[in-house]
């Protein structure tokens, strides 16, 4: 059916039939395609810059958390040493009091200082544990360390 029309189109049977070909090409090239390519390249560059910013931000956050954890640990050690030292001083003050060489108010003052030091030690332990958790959160191991599975639908 279609082959007959095609063969008839080349014959003299239908002189009013004609076939044409139209070809168009911009003189200055395809500026729209070039503009789209430039936009795509800029988006790629922006994505790479965003990725680099995220990398630097994560590295800075990890470094900050690491330093925070180190400082909290150093503070914890100093507070432990302080409590140990004040406990020894308290013990010596009690011995002096039992021998009659010290006043009761001195014992109370030493005990008060020891209790304050113990409170500071508890605060230091809490800060150190929070710093460790913060570091694990920053490095992405917090949930896996506590075996928490997150299911996203």
mmCIF file of C-alpha atoms in Angstrom:
data_model
loop_
_atom_site.group_PDB
_atom_site.id
_atom_site.type_symbol
_atom_site.label_atom_id
_atom_site.label_comp_id
_atom_site.label_asym_id
_atom_site.label_seq_id
_atom_site.Cartn_x
_atom_site.Cartn_y
_atom_site.Cartn_z
ATOM 1 C CA UNK A 1 0.000 0.000 0.000
ATOM 2 C CA UNK A 2 2.693 2.517 1.010
ATOM 3 C CA UNK A 3 5.206 1.133 -1.476
ATOM 4 C CA UNK A 4 2.859 1.949 -4.342
ATOM 5 C CA UNK A 5 2.639 5.633 -3.373
ATOM 6 C CA UNK A 6 6.388 5.850 -3.029
ATOM 7 C CA UNK A 7 6.990 4.374 -6.459
ATOM 8 C CA UNK A 8 4.224 6.564 -7.944
ATOM 9 C CA UNK A 9 5.834 9.693 -6.513
ATOM 10 C CA UNK A 10 8.858 9.215 -8.786
ATOM 11 C CA UNK A 11 6.761 8.728 -11.910
ATOM 12 C CA UNK A 12 5.061 11.309 -14.156
ATOM 13 C CA UNK A 13 1.648 10.145 -13.019
ATOM 14 C CA UNK A 14 1.167 12.912 -10.451
ATOM 15 C CA UNK A 15 2.931 16.046 -11.683
ATOM 16 C CA UNK A 16 1.596 18.206 -8.809
ATOM 17 C CA UNK A 17 3.374 16.200 -6.154
ATOM 18 C CA UNK A 18 6.706 17.476 -4.923
ATOM 19 C CA UNK A 19 9.197 16.684 -2.187
ATOM 20 C CA UNK A 20 11.177 19.275 -0.322
ATOM 21 C CA UNK A 21 13.921 19.302 2.245
ATOM 22 C CA UNK A 22 14.395 22.081 4.735
ATOM 23 C CA UNK A 23 17.652 22.488 6.643
ATOM 24 C CA UNK A 24 18.185 25.306 9.152
ATOM 25 C CA UNK A 25 21.328 26.109 11.097
ATOM 26 C CA UNK A 26 21.967 29.179 13.237
ATOM 27 C CA UNK A 27 24.651 31.452 11.850
ATOM 28 C CA UNK A 28 26.371 32.038 15.228
ATOM 29 C CA UNK A 29 26.127 28.432 16.334
ATOM 30 C CA UNK A 30 23.670 27.056 18.843
ATOM 31 C CA UNK A 31 23.815 29.700 21.566
ATOM 32 C CA UNK A 32 20.982 28.172 23.574
ATOM 33 C CA UNK A 33 22.803 24.842 23.841
ATOM 34 C CA UNK A 34 26.047 26.616 24.710
ATOM 35 C CA UNK A 35 24.253 28.612 27.418
ATOM 36 C CA UNK A 36 22.705 25.435 28.838
ATOM 37 C CA UNK A 37 26.111 23.786 28.863
ATOM 38 C CA UNK A 38 27.579 26.764 30.748
ATOM 39 C CA UNK A 39 24.726 26.649 33.277
ATOM 40 C CA UNK A 40 25.290 22.924 33.791
ATOM 41 C CA UNK A 41 29.031 23.501 34.247
ATOM 42 C CA UNK A 42 28.349 26.233 36.814
ATOM 43 C CA UNK A 43 26.007 23.890 38.691
ATOM 44 C CA UNK A 44 28.725 21.223 38.717
ATOM 45 C CA UNK A 45 31.252 23.744 40.018
ATOM 46 C CA UNK A 46 28.804 24.933 42.684
ATOM 47 C CA UNK A 47 28.175 21.336 43.743
ATOM 48 C CA UNK A 48 31.914 20.724 44.058
ATOM 49 C CA UNK A 49 32.321 23.885 46.139
ATOM 50 C CA UNK A 50 29.417 22.834 48.369
ATOM 51 C CA UNK A 51 30.965 19.391 48.800
ATOM 52 C CA UNK A 52 34.313 20.913 49.728
ATOM 53 C CA UNK A 53 32.588 23.203 52.244
ATOM 54 C CA UNK A 54 30.874 20.206 53.840
ATOM 55 C CA UNK A 55 34.201 18.339 54.030
ATOM 56 C CA UNK A 56 35.908 21.292 55.694
ATOM 57 C CA UNK A 57 32.972 21.753 58.066
ATOM 58 C CA UNK A 58 33.055 18.105 59.091
ATOM 59 C CA UNK A 59 36.817 18.188 59.572
ATOM 60 C CA UNK A 60 36.536 21.333 61.706
ATOM 61 C CA UNK A 61 33.713 19.824 63.748
ATOM 62 C CA UNK A 62 35.684 16.631 64.366
ATOM 63 C CA UNK A 63 38.780 18.611 65.337
ATOM 64 C CA UNK A 64 36.757 20.790 67.706
ATOM 65 C CA UNK A 65 35.080 17.774 69.326
ATOM 66 C CA UNK A 66 38.430 15.996 69.683
ATOM 67 C CA UNK A 67 40.025 19.014 71.404
ATOM 68 C CA UNK A 68 36.941 19.394 73.610
ATOM 69 C CA UNK A 69 37.202 15.742 74.640
ATOM 70 C CA UNK A 70 40.939 16.053 75.362
ATOM 71 C CA UNK A 71 40.431 19.159 77.515
ATOM 72 C CA UNK A 72 37.527 17.563 79.388
ATOM 73 C CA UNK A 73 39.710 14.515 80.088
ATOM 74 C CA UNK A 74 42.558 16.687 81.366
ATOM 75 C CA UNK A 75 40.141 18.574 83.620
ATOM 76 C CA UNK A 76 38.761 15.267 84.913
ATOM 77 C CA UNK A 77 42.238 14.049 85.831
ATOM 78 C CA UNK A 78 43.019 17.315 87.632
ATOM 79 C CA UNK A 79 39.761 17.163 89.570
ATOM 80 C CA UNK A 80 40.469 13.544 90.569
ATOM 81 C CA UNK A 81 43.927 14.562 91.805
ATOM 82 C CA UNK A 82 42.394 17.505 93.669
ATOM 83 C CA UNK A 83 39.821 15.284 95.409
ATOM 84 C CA UNK A 84 42.543 12.797 96.348
ATOM 85 C CA UNK A 85 44.738 15.556 97.754
ATOM 86 C CA UNK A 86 41.880 17.178 99.684
ATOM 87 C CA UNK A 87 40.889 13.757 101.058
ATOM 88 C CA UNK A 88 44.400 13.286 102.403
ATOM 89 C CA UNK A 89 44.353 16.775 103.911
ATOM 90 C CA UNK A 90 40.953 16.045 105.463
ATOM 91 C CA UNK A 91 42.278 12.824 106.936
ATOM 92 C CA UNK A 92 45.278 14.644 108.394
ATOM 93 C CA UNK A 93 43.006 17.375 109.807
ATOM 94 C CA UNK A 94 40.855 14.700 111.484
ATOM 95 C CA UNK A 95 43.954 13.115 112.999
ATOM 96 C CA UNK A 96 45.050 16.532 114.276
ATOM 97 C CA UNK A 97 41.570 17.115 115.730
ATOM 98 C CA UNK A 98 41.530 13.695 117.444
ATOM 99 C CA UNK A 99 44.885 14.546 119.064
ATOM 100 C CA UNK A 100 43.457 17.867 120.223
ATOM 101 C CA UNK A 101 45.756 19.914 117.982
ATOM 102 C CA UNK A 102 43.064 21.305 115.646
ATOM 103 C CA UNK A 103 39.737 23.048 116.008
ATOM 104 C CA UNK A 104 36.379 21.661 114.891
ATOM 105 C CA UNK A 105 35.851 24.645 112.561
ATOM 106 C CA UNK A 106 39.060 23.693 110.718
ATOM 107 C CA UNK A 107 37.699 20.182 110.214
ATOM 108 C CA UNK A 108 34.418 21.615 108.917
ATOM 109 C CA UNK A 109 36.256 23.925 106.526
ATOM 110 C CA UNK A 110 38.326 21.033 105.163
ATOM 111 C CA UNK A 111 35.215 18.912 104.793
ATOM 112 C CA UNK A 112 33.435 21.740 102.968
ATOM 113 C CA UNK A 113 36.364 22.149 100.569
ATOM 114 C CA UNK A 114 36.426 18.390 99.983
ATOM 115 C CA UNK A 115 32.687 18.307 99.254
ATOM 116 C CA UNK A 116 33.015 21.197 96.779
ATOM 117 C CA UNK A 117 35.888 19.403 95.075
ATOM 118 C CA UNK A 118 33.795 16.231 94.827
ATOM 119 C CA UNK A 119 30.977 18.261 93.239
ATOM 120 C CA UNK A 120 33.441 19.704 90.729
ATOM 121 C CA UNK A 121 34.648 16.150 90.015
ATOM 122 C CA UNK A 122 31.091 15.008 89.297
ATOM 123 C CA UNK A 123 30.659 17.989 86.957
ATOM 124 C CA UNK A 124 33.941 17.103 85.235
ATOM 125 C CA UNK A 125 32.845 13.501 84.749
ATOM 126 C CA UNK A 126 29.575 14.700 83.207
ATOM 127 C CA UNK A 127 31.393 17.142 80.883
ATOM 128 C CA UNK A 128 33.835 14.432 79.822
ATOM 129 C CA UNK A 129 31.063 11.947 79.067
ATOM 130 C CA UNK A 130 29.155 14.600 77.100
ATOM 131 C CA UNK A 131 32.319 15.441 75.165
ATOM 132 C CA UNK A 132 32.818 11.761 74.295
ATOM 133 C CA UNK A 133 29.216 11.481 73.106
ATOM 134 C CA UNK A 134 29.589 14.687 71.109
ATOM 135 C CA UNK A 135 32.727 13.312 69.441
ATOM 136 C CA UNK A 136 30.989 10.043 68.579
ATOM 137 C CA UNK A 137 28.075 12.001 67.139
ATOM 138 C CA UNK A 138 30.411 14.125 65.012
ATOM 139 C CA UNK A 139 32.282 11.099 63.656
ATOM 140 C CA UNK A 140 29.047 9.206 63.017
ATOM 141 C CA UNK A 141 29.595 6.265 65.361
ATOM 142 C CA UNK A 142 27.170 7.198 68.157
ATOM 143 C CA UNK A 143 24.179 5.194 66.949
ATOM 144 C CA UNK A 144 26.184 2.118 65.955
ATOM 145 C CA UNK A 145 28.086 2.107 69.257
ATOM 146 C CA UNK A 146 24.788 1.927 71.107
ATOM 147 C CA UNK A 147 23.350 -0.506 68.523
ATOM 148 C CA UNK A 148 20.580 1.854 67.421
ATOM 149 C CA UNK A 149 19.159 1.062 63.999
ATOM 150 C CA UNK A 150 17.333 3.794 62.134
ATOM 151 C CA UNK A 151 14.773 2.651 59.577
ATOM 152 C CA UNK A 152 13.739 5.186 56.968
ATOM 153 C CA UNK A 153 10.583 4.554 54.981
#
